[in-house]
Amino acid sequence: MTHSIAVHGGAGLIRRHALSPAREQEARDALHEALQAGDRVLAAGGDAVEAVLRAVCVLEDAPVFNAGRGAVFAADGTIRMDAAVMSGADRSAGAVGAVQRLRHPIRAADLVRRTTPHVLLVGADAEERVVAAGAERCTDEELFVQERWDHFVRARAEGRVALDHDLDDAEPKGTVGAVARDAHGHVAAATSTGGLANKHPARVGDTPIVGAGTWAWDHTCAVSATGHGEAMMRCCAAARVSALMELAGLDLAAATARVVHEELPLLGGTGGLIAVDARTGRIALPFNSGGMYRGSLDTEGNLHIAIW
Ligand code: ASP
């Protein structure tokens, strides 16, 4: 049976002139490393959930992306992160919202999935609960990236709440995610983000909302979204792809294209998503923004990494 994995590092304007060759290489290398981390699990016959968790951990550690280390700042100058993981086999899901000082929010989300009767825990009480279950604490300084802070200061001065990739005169960064299909035919999705620069500190985006930013079901597909979270939520973007496959009989390419190119724009939503077909392992990576950091790797070793 075939296995495959795809990752993203966020969508947005991503102006070419704003991206230095060194930074572009750093982003491409991180995407490649994330694909390899997930692929190692899949190639050994491992589980799709563990594959997407490993891939997202790599991207959370990469300061070039807006998740974990390098996450953007909320309006009060704090770093507040959202993350979710979902297993397509049993549709178990775990998520955290507006959490601080956790090294790998995606691992925290998985602890919610595995060790609580809940799906989404938010804020300081969520941190306490996942740390008690084994999540790794870190300091604000360990997540801090100077350039993120400079973006925030500018967004605040301009009174903007922005996708970090849209802050055009800066080096872009973005939300991260992964979807995978394992050799047993199970799919999974994971997404992690610092959210929007200068967001309200209590704002939670689409990323940890099951069905909006993250979705997996063995019957259809697994999806991880990136872009304006409010539009993703109003569209139920990730679950909408699944519903179009299940109920309207669309294939993965047609379902993702419809959501990204027809439905999201009606809500003013800029962004994209990565998705894997549970039946075939085929991947779709559509976006309606200037670019989306993305990559995929399949059983045959076909590697694809692109930004524009
Ligand atoms: N979707 C994320 C949010 O709204 C942002 C992003 O994808 O960059 O929180």
XYZ file of N, CA and C in Angstrom, residues 8-221:
642
model
N 2.986 22.043 5.045
C 2.990 23.443 4.612
C 3.625 24.314 5.684
N 4.085 25.473 5.236
C 4.688 26.449 6.149
C 3.972 27.781 6.053
N 2.686 27.725 5.649
C 1.873 28.930 5.634
C 1.675 29.517 4.251
N 0.572 30.264 4.140
C 0.227 30.924 2.876
C 0.134 32.427 3.112
N 0.275 33.181 2.054
C 0.154 34.633 2.151
C 0.682 35.275 0.892
N 0.948 36.577 0.966
C 1.454 37.272 -0.221
C 2.807 36.719 -0.659
N 3.692 36.508 0.323
C 5.049 35.989 0.099
C 5.693 36.640 -1.123
N 5.965 37.914 -1.005
C 6.584 38.625 -2.140
C 8.014 38.147 -2.338
N 8.333 37.882 -3.585
C 9.671 37.353 -3.873
C 10.768 38.294 -3.384
N 10.547 39.598 -3.551
C 11.605 40.543 -3.184
C 11.842 40.563 -1.669
N 10.827 40.098 -0.915
C 10.960 40.131 0.547
C 11.690 38.904 1.082
N 11.945 37.965 0.202
C 12.531 36.698 0.650
C 13.965 36.588 0.138
N 14.918 36.682 1.047
C 16.318 36.566 0.628
C 16.596 35.116 0.231
N 17.594 34.903 -0.641
C 17.931 33.525 -1.027
C 18.248 32.658 0.190
N 18.909 33.259 1.184
C 19.270 32.468 2.374
C 18.011 32.036 3.118
N 17.047 32.966 3.244
C 15.835 32.635 3.970
C 14.972 31.639 3.197
N 14.967 31.805 1.882
C 14.210 30.848 1.051
C 14.787 29.439 1.233
N 16.121 29.366 1.239
C 16.763 28.055 1.407
C 16.449 27.471 2.776
N 16.456 28.337 3.786
C 16.162 27.879 5.152
C 14.748 27.278 5.217
N 13.818 27.942 4.560
C 12.434 27.453 4.559
C 12.335 26.132 3.798
N 12.972 26.072 2.638
C 12.923 24.840 1.844
C 13.569 23.679 2.610
N 14.689 23.970 3.275
C 15.374 22.913 4.041
C 14.483 22.400 5.175
N 13.794 23.324 5.843
C 12.927 22.912 6.958
C 11.767 22.066 6.442
N 11.190 22.453 5.314
C 10.089 21.655 4.735
C 10.590 20.257 4.380
N 11.788 20.209 3.790
C 12.372 18.918 3.395
C 12.624 18.041 4.627
N 13.195 18.655 5.643
C 13.496 17.902 6.873
C 12.197 17.371 7.505
N 11.143 18.200 7.475
C 9.862 17.781 8.044
C 9.291 16.606 7.255
N 9.371 16.680 5.936
C 8.875 15.573 5.102
C 9.635 14.292 5.412
N 10.949 14.423 5.549
C 11.762 13.234 5.828
C 11.435 12.644 7.194
N 11.219 13.518 8.177
C 10.897 13.036 9.530
C 9.592 12.233 9.506
N 8.616 12.745 8.786
C 7.341 12.026 8.694
C 7.468 10.770 7.854
N 8.215 10.883 6.770
C 8.364 9.751 5.852
C 9.077 8.571 6.526
N 10.017 8.887 7.414
C 10.723 7.799 8.113
C 9.733 6.954 8.904
N 8.781 7.602 9.536
C 7.752 6.877 10.298
C 6.919 6.024 9.349
N 6.498 6.624 8.238
C 5.614 5.919 7.294
C 6.333 4.758 6.619
N 7.597 4.974 6.247
C 8.352 3.938 5.538
C 8.597 2.727 6.434
N 8.634 2.955 7.752
C 8.840 1.856 8.700
C 7.513 1.182 9.059
N 6.440 1.562 8.367
C 5.141 0.946 8.637
C 4.407 1.628 9.783
N 4.904 2.809 10.179
C 4.317 3.517 11.322
C 3.009 4.201 10.980
N 2.512 4.864 12.019
C 1.174 5.420 12.027
C 1.156 6.857 11.463
N 0.097 7.179 10.715
C -0.030 8.516 10.118
C -0.017 9.610 11.182
N -0.609 9.337 12.355
C -0.640 10.367 13.403
C 0.785 10.705 13.847
N 1.588 9.671 14.090
C 2.960 9.942 14.535
C 3.751 10.642 13.423
N 3.476 10.299 12.192
C 4.181 10.942 11.065
C 3.898 12.442 11.027
N 2.629 12.839 11.162
C 2.327 14.271 11.092
C 2.837 15.002 12.339
N 2.830 14.329 13.488
C 3.361 14.965 14.699
C 4.856 15.232 14.541
N 5.587 14.246 14.030
C 7.036 14.430 13.866
C 7.328 15.554 12.873
N 6.571 15.559 11.777
C 6.799 16.591 10.743
C 6.537 17.984 11.318
N 5.454 18.116 12.066
C 5.104 19.438 12.606
C 6.093 19.871 13.690
N 6.604 18.920 14.474
C 7.623 19.278 15.473
C 8.849 19.910 14.806
N 9.263 19.357 13.684
C 10.406 19.928 12.952
C 10.093 21.370 12.557
N 8.885 21.600 12.077
C 8.515 22.940 11.611
C 8.315 23.901 12.784
N 7.860 23.387 13.931
C 7.739 24.246 15.125
C 9.121 24.681 15.622
N 10.111 23.828 15.417
C 11.468 24.176 15.855
C 12.145 25.155 14.906
N 11.640 25.267 13.680
C 12.290 26.125 12.675
C 11.842 27.570 12.873
N 12.760 28.485 13.214
C 12.349 29.872 13.494
C 11.822 30.595 12.260
N 11.995 30.006 11.113
C 11.533 30.631 9.880
C 10.006 30.584 9.756
N 9.338 29.743 10.540
C 7.879 29.637 10.448
C 7.190 30.132 11.719
N 5.924 30.513 11.548
C 5.102 31.077 12.630
C 4.417 29.977 13.441
N 5.214 29.235 14.195
C 4.681 28.168 15.055
C 5.801 27.774 15.997
N 5.461 27.517 17.261
C 6.516 27.188 18.219
C 7.530 28.320 18.235
N 8.814 27.981 18.078
C 9.854 29.008 18.032
C 9.652 29.870 16.779
N 9.539 31.180 16.987
C 9.309 32.057 15.841
C 7.854 32.440 15.663
N 7.001 32.058 16.618
C 5.577 32.407 16.523
C 5.398 33.927 16.642
N 4.316 34.432 16.072
C 4.050 35.873 16.070
C 3.531 36.334 17.442
N 3.421 37.643 17.592
C 2.987 38.222 18.870
C 1.553 38.721 18.801
N 0.831 38.479 19.883
C -0.524 39.033 20.021
C -0.413 40.514 20.406
N -1.555 41.205 20.434
C -1.570 42.660 20.650
C -0.956 43.094 21.982
N -0.934 42.182 22.954
C -0.343 42.546 24.244
C 1.130 42.139 24.340
N 1.708 41.736 23.192
C 3.131 41.404 23.174
C 3.450 39.996 23.648
N 2.424 39.175 23.855
C 2.667 37.787 24.261
C 2.617 36.874 23.029
N 3.196 35.685 23.177
C 3.104 34.657 22.135
C 2.040 33.666 22.581
N 0.984 33.540 21.786
C -0.119 32.617 22.134
C -0.380 31.715 20.946
N -0.276 30.425 21.188
C -0.257 29.476 20.079
C -1.475 28.559 20.069
N -1.846 28.160 18.863
C -2.960 27.218 18.653
C -2.410 25.988 17.918
N -2.932 24.804 18.225
C -2.506 23.602 17.497
C -3.575 22.524 17.598
N -3.625 21.661 16.598
C -4.568 20.542 16.631
C -4.020 19.356 15.859
N -4.432 18.172 16.294
C -4.102 16.942 15.566
C -5.354 16.081 15.517
N -5.537 15.401 14.384
C -6.708 14.533 14.257
C -6.311 13.238 13.561
N -6.851 12.149 14.077
C -6.621 10.825 13.500
C -7.834 10.436 12.659
N -7.582 10.051 11.400
C -8.691 9.676 10.522
C -9.271 8.322 10.844
N -8.514 7.488 11.580
C -8.958 6.123 11.862
C -10.188 6.117 12.762
N -10.159 6.928 13.822
C -11.276 6.936 14.769
C -11.837 8.349 14.956
N -11.334 9.289 14.178
C -11.694 10.705 14.292
C -11.491 11.237 15.710
N -10.495 10.683 16.397
C -10.108 11.287 17.676
C -9.324 12.550 17.349
N -9.500 13.572 18.175
C -8.826 14.844 17.918
C -8.444 15.494 19.226
N -7.363 16.265 19.195
C -6.940 17.025 20.362
C -6.437 18.370 19.910
N -6.676 19.395 20.729
C -6.267 20.741 20.324
C -6.014 21.610 21.537
N -5.148 22.602 21.346
C -4.931 23.629 22.368
C -5.102 24.987 21.711
N -5.596 25.954 22.481
C -5.792 27.302 21.966
C -5.198 28.332 22.902
N -4.552 29.361 22.310
C -4.014 30.500 23.074
C -3.095 30.050 24.209
N -2.245 29.077 23.928
C -1.329 28.605 24.978
C 0.030 29.287 24.843
N 0.704 29.414 25.980
C 2.011 30.061 26.019
C 3.066 29.100 26.548
N 4.316 29.413 26.199
C 5.487 28.739 26.782
C 5.420 27.210 26.722
N 5.015 26.677 25.588
C 5.106 25.229 25.345
C 6.016 25.032 24.144
N 6.979 24.136 24.269
C 7.948 23.984 23.171
C 7.287 23.423 21.916
N 6.440 22.421 22.094
C 5.776 21.811 20.944
C 4.263 21.781 21.171
N 3.581 22.849 20.795
C 2.122 22.880 20.971
C 1.437 21.679 20.317
N 2.017 21.150 19.250
C 1.357 20.016 18.581
C 1.394 18.768 19.467
N 2.473 18.600 20.229
C 2.523 17.470 21.185
C 1.506 17.694 22.305
N 1.329 18.956 22.688
C 0.327 19.280 23.715
C -1.065 18.910 23.197
N -1.325 19.237 21.932
C -2.623 18.897 21.336
C -2.835 17.389 21.357
N -1.771 16.655 21.072
C -1.901 15.196 21.057
C -2.149 14.652 22.468
N -1.572 15.319 23.472
C -1.836 14.895 24.854
C -3.300 15.140 25.219
N -3.876 16.227 24.713
C -5.310 16.451 24.939
C -6.095 15.303 24.312
N -5.690 14.939 23.100
C -6.375 13.842 22.393
C -6.299 12.534 23.176
N -5.105 12.238 23.685
C -4.898 10.907 24.259
C -5.209 10.806 25.748
N -5.111 11.939 26.467
C -5.200 11.810 27.930
C -6.369 12.561 28.560
N -7.226 13.181 27.756
C -8.398 13.849 28.334
C -9.649 13.403 27.576
N -10.820 13.630 28.186
C -12.065 13.301 27.464
C -12.483 14.440 26.541
N -11.625 15.483 26.408
C -11.993 16.686 25.667
C -11.284 16.763 24.314
N -11.709 17.704 23.504
C -11.053 17.934 22.211
C -10.187 19.194 22.254
N -10.700 20.271 22.834
C -9.985 21.556 22.800
C -9.872 22.134 24.200
N -8.642 22.397 24.638
C -8.406 23.080 25.913
C -7.691 24.391 25.617
N -8.052 25.453 26.330
C -7.466 26.764 26.033
C -6.839 27.410 27.270
N -5.855 28.271 26.987
C -5.292 29.162 27.991
C -4.440 28.477 29.038
N -4.262 29.196 30.164
C -3.328 28.759 31.203
C -3.705 27.399 31.800
N -4.998 27.141 31.924
C -5.399 25.852 32.491
C -5.044 24.705 31.545
N -5.091 24.975 30.255
C -4.695 23.962 29.273
C -3.208 23.661 29.422
N -2.420 24.739 29.591
C -0.962 24.540 29.751
C -0.681 23.638 30.951
N -1.349 23.970 32.062
C -1.134 23.199 33.289
C -1.481 21.724 33.066
N -2.601 21.494 32.383
C -3.070 20.124 32.173
C -2.107 19.334 31.290
N -1.639 19.952 30.199
C -0.768 19.184 29.290
C 0.629 19.014 29.864
N 1.085 19.995 30.643
C 2.403 19.837 31.276
C 2.334 18.687 32.284
N 1.234 18.594 33.005
C 1.061 17.480 33.948
C 1.065 16.147 33.206
N 0.638 16.162 31.944
C 0.588 14.921 31.161
C 1.901 14.668 30.409
N 2.871 15.595 30.551
C 4.178 15.341 29.955
C 4.620 16.320 28.875
N 3.848 17.369 28.601
C 4.263 18.345 27.578
C 5.464 19.142 28.076
N 6.320 19.523 27.141
C 7.552 20.217 27.511
C 7.317 21.722 27.621
N 7.640 22.279 28.770
C 7.587 23.726 28.997
C 8.793 24.387 28.343
N 8.684 25.643 27.975
C 9.856 26.408 27.587
C 9.637 27.838 28.056
N 10.637 28.694 27.866
C 10.495 30.088 28.286
C 10.039 30.927 27.091
N 9.552 32.141 27.377
C 9.204 33.068 26.296
C 10.435 33.349 25.424
N 11.597 33.445 26.089
C 12.832 33.772 25.362
C 13.163 32.690 24.333
N 12.840 31.448 24.676
C 13.160 30.356 23.745
C 12.271 30.376 22.506
N 11.119 31.018 22.606
C 10.222 31.123 21.443
C 10.459 32.424 20.680
N 11.146 33.368 21.337
C 11.300 34.732 20.806
C 12.236 34.776 19.602
N 11.772 35.438 18.558
C 12.633 35.729 17.398
C 12.499 37.233 17.147
N 13.630 37.928 17.127
C 13.636 39.394 17.053
C 12.805 39.936 15.889
N 12.973 39.298 14.764
C 12.293 39.762 13.559
C 10.757 39.694 13.701
N 10.277 38.662 14.429
C 8.847 38.541 14.724
C 8.373 39.739 15.535
N 9.240 40.124 16.490
C 8.903 41.244 17.362
C 8.834 42.527 16.523
N 9.771 42.692 15.601
C 9.793 43.891 14.745
C 8.525 43.948 13.886
N 8.069 42.785 13.380
C 6.819 42.729 12.603
C 5.661 43.222 13.448
N 5.644 42.715 14.679
C 4.546 43.018 15.579
C 4.490 44.514 15.878
N 5.649 45.088 16.150
C 5.698 46.517 16.479
C 5.143 47.317 15.296
N 5.493 46.891 14.084
C 5.009 47.609 12.896
C 3.499 47.397 12.709
N 3.040 46.148 12.864
C 1.605 45.865 12.702
C 0.803 46.656 13.731
N 1.321 46.747 14.931
C 0.616 47.471 15.987
C 0.564 48.966 15.668
N 1.693 49.496 15.187
C 1.736 50.924 14.841
C 0.742 51.235 13.730
N 0.572 50.280 12.806
C -0.335 50.492 11.671
C -1.768 50.064 12.010
N -1.962 49.524 13.207
C -3.294 49.086 13.629
C -3.797 47.917 12.807
N -2.872 47.071 12.350
C -3.270 45.943 11.501
C -3.225 44.635 12.254
N -4.135 43.723 11.901
C -4.077 42.342 12.371
C -3.771 41.540 11.123
N -2.601 40.937 11.057
C -2.135 40.463 9.753
C -1.663 39.019 9.748
N -1.881 38.382 8.600
C -1.198 37.123 8.307
C 0.274 37.494 8.228
N 1.136 36.769 8.878
C 2.528 37.235 8.907
C 3.140 37.274 7.524
N 2.688 36.406 6.609
C 3.224 36.440 5.251
C 2.801 37.694 4.497
N 1.815 38.429 5.021
C 1.354 39.622 4.329
C 2.105 40.878 4.761
N 2.935 40.743 5.789
C 3.740 41.894 6.212
C 4.897 41.976 5.223
N 4.688 42.747 4.178
C 5.437 42.541 2.941
C 6.887 42.984 2.946
N 7.269 43.913 3.799
C 8.655 44.341 3.732
C 9.530 43.543 4.684
N 8.984 42.462 5.165
C 9.756 41.640 6.099
C 9.962 40.250 5.517
N 10.870 39.526 6.109
C 11.063 38.134 5.715
C 9.817 37.351 6.129
N 9.163 36.677 5.218
C 7.911 36.012 5.580
C 8.098 34.736 6.401
N 7.079 34.418 7.151
C 7.021 33.168 7.919
C 5.586 32.695 7.918
N 5.295 31.527 8.438
C 3.887 31.096 8.423
C 3.545 29.918 9.298
N 2.262 29.775 9.485
C 1.651 28.621 10.142
C 2.185 27.328 9.519
N 2.202 26.256 10.284
C 2.711 25.000 9.725
C 1.674 23.884 9.850
N 1.793 22.878 8.987
C 0.876 21.752 9.064
C 1.397 20.558 8.291
N 0.776 19.410 8.558
C 1.145 18.190 7.840
C -0.084 17.303 7.707
N -0.160 16.577 6.599
C -1.164 15.526 6.419
C -0.426 14.283 5.922
N -0.910 13.112 6.295
C -0.240 11.890 5.856
C -1.241 10.757 5.705
N -0.880 9.838 4.811
C -1.592 8.562 4.712
C -0.561 7.480 4.948
N -0.853 6.564 5.865
C 0.122 5.508 6.138
C -0.186 4.256 5.321
N 0.706 3.289 5.403
C 0.597 2.089 4.571
C -0.625 1.245 4.932
N -1.215 1.516 6.091
C -2.413 0.779 6.507
C -3.689 1.458 6.034
N -3.547 2.590 5.346
C -4.715 3.284 4.816
C -5.321 4.303 5.768
N -4.605 4.592 6.866
C -5.095 5.600 7.805
C -4.513 6.968 7.454
N -5.311 8.006 7.678
C -4.823 9.361 7.434
C -4.836 10.159 8.739
N -4.070 11.250 8.741
C -4.028 12.139 9.910
C -3.647 13.533 9.449
N -4.020 14.511 10.269
C -3.661 15.906 9.983
C -3.216 16.584 11.263
N -2.263 17.513 11.144
C -1.801 18.298 12.284
C -1.482 19.709 11.811
N -1.846 20.702 12.634
C -1.606 22.093 12.271
C -1.184 22.856 13.526
N -0.248 23.799 13.382
C 0.242 24.539 14.542
C 0.570 25.962 14.125
N 0.239 26.945 14.986
C 0.434 28.346 14.582
C 0.557 29.286 15.767
N 1.161 30.439 15.499
C 1.108 31.558 16.437
C -0.080 32.442 16.116
N -0.780 32.140 15.016
C -1.965 32.915 14.629
C -1.613 34.153 13.826
N -2.385 35.196 14.009
C -2.177 36.441 13.266
C -1.375 37.422 14.113
N -0.466 38.154 13.459
C 0.315 39.170 14.161
C -0.625 40.265 14.667
N -0.442 40.674 15.924
C -1.243 41.737 16.541
C -2.706 41.326 16.764
N -2.970 40.037 16.824
C -4.335 39.553 17.112
C -4.725 39.888 18.553
N -5.998 39.853 18.851
C -6.446 39.976 20.239
C -5.846 38.814 21.027
N -5.343 39.055 22.224
C -4.707 37.962 22.974
C -5.640 36.783 23.233
N -6.942 37.017 23.264
C -7.879 35.921 23.521
C -8.384 35.286 22.227
N -7.872 35.768 21.084
C -8.348 35.221 19.802
C -7.846 33.793 19.597
N -8.737 32.921 19.157
C -8.342 31.579 18.719
C -8.740 31.471 17.258
N -7.827 30.992 16.424
C -8.099 30.922 14.991
C -8.659 29.582 14.564
N -8.536 29.308 13.283
C -9.092 28.082 12.712
C -8.257 26.849 13.025
N -6.955 27.061 13.257
C -6.015 25.939 13.385
C -6.481 24.859 14.360
N -6.910 25.226 15.602
C -7.295 24.171 16.551
C -8.773 23.815 16.482
N -9.486 24.389 15.516
C -10.912 24.101 15.402
C -11.094 22.935 14.427
N -11.492 21.800 14.982
C -11.664 20.607 14.148
C -12.725 20.888 13.090
N -12.365 20.625 11.841
C -13.287 20.891 10.734
C -12.997 22.200 10.029
N -12.363 23.149 10.736
C -12.019 24.433 10.098
C -10.592 24.374 9.554
N -9.611 24.300 10.483
C -8.210 24.292 10.050
C -7.590 22.912 9.981
N -8.234 21.946 10.613
C -7.643 20.599 10.720
C -8.755 19.558 10.634
N -8.511 18.513 9.843
C -9.544 17.476 9.700
C -8.918 16.189 9.184
N -9.395 15.054 9.661
C -8.961 13.768 9.102
C -10.060 12.733 9.277
N -10.288 11.973 8.216
C -11.271 10.880 8.267
C -10.859 9.857 7.217
N -10.702 8.619 7.660
C -10.250 7.571 6.733
C -11.212 7.361 5.570
N -12.438 7.771 5.746
C -13.441 7.593 4.693
C -13.198 8.535 3.502
N -12.523 9.678 3.773
C -12.346 10.687 2.713
C -10.907 11.174 2.593
N -10.449 11.960 3.549
C -9.173 12.664 3.380
C -8.685 13.250 4.707
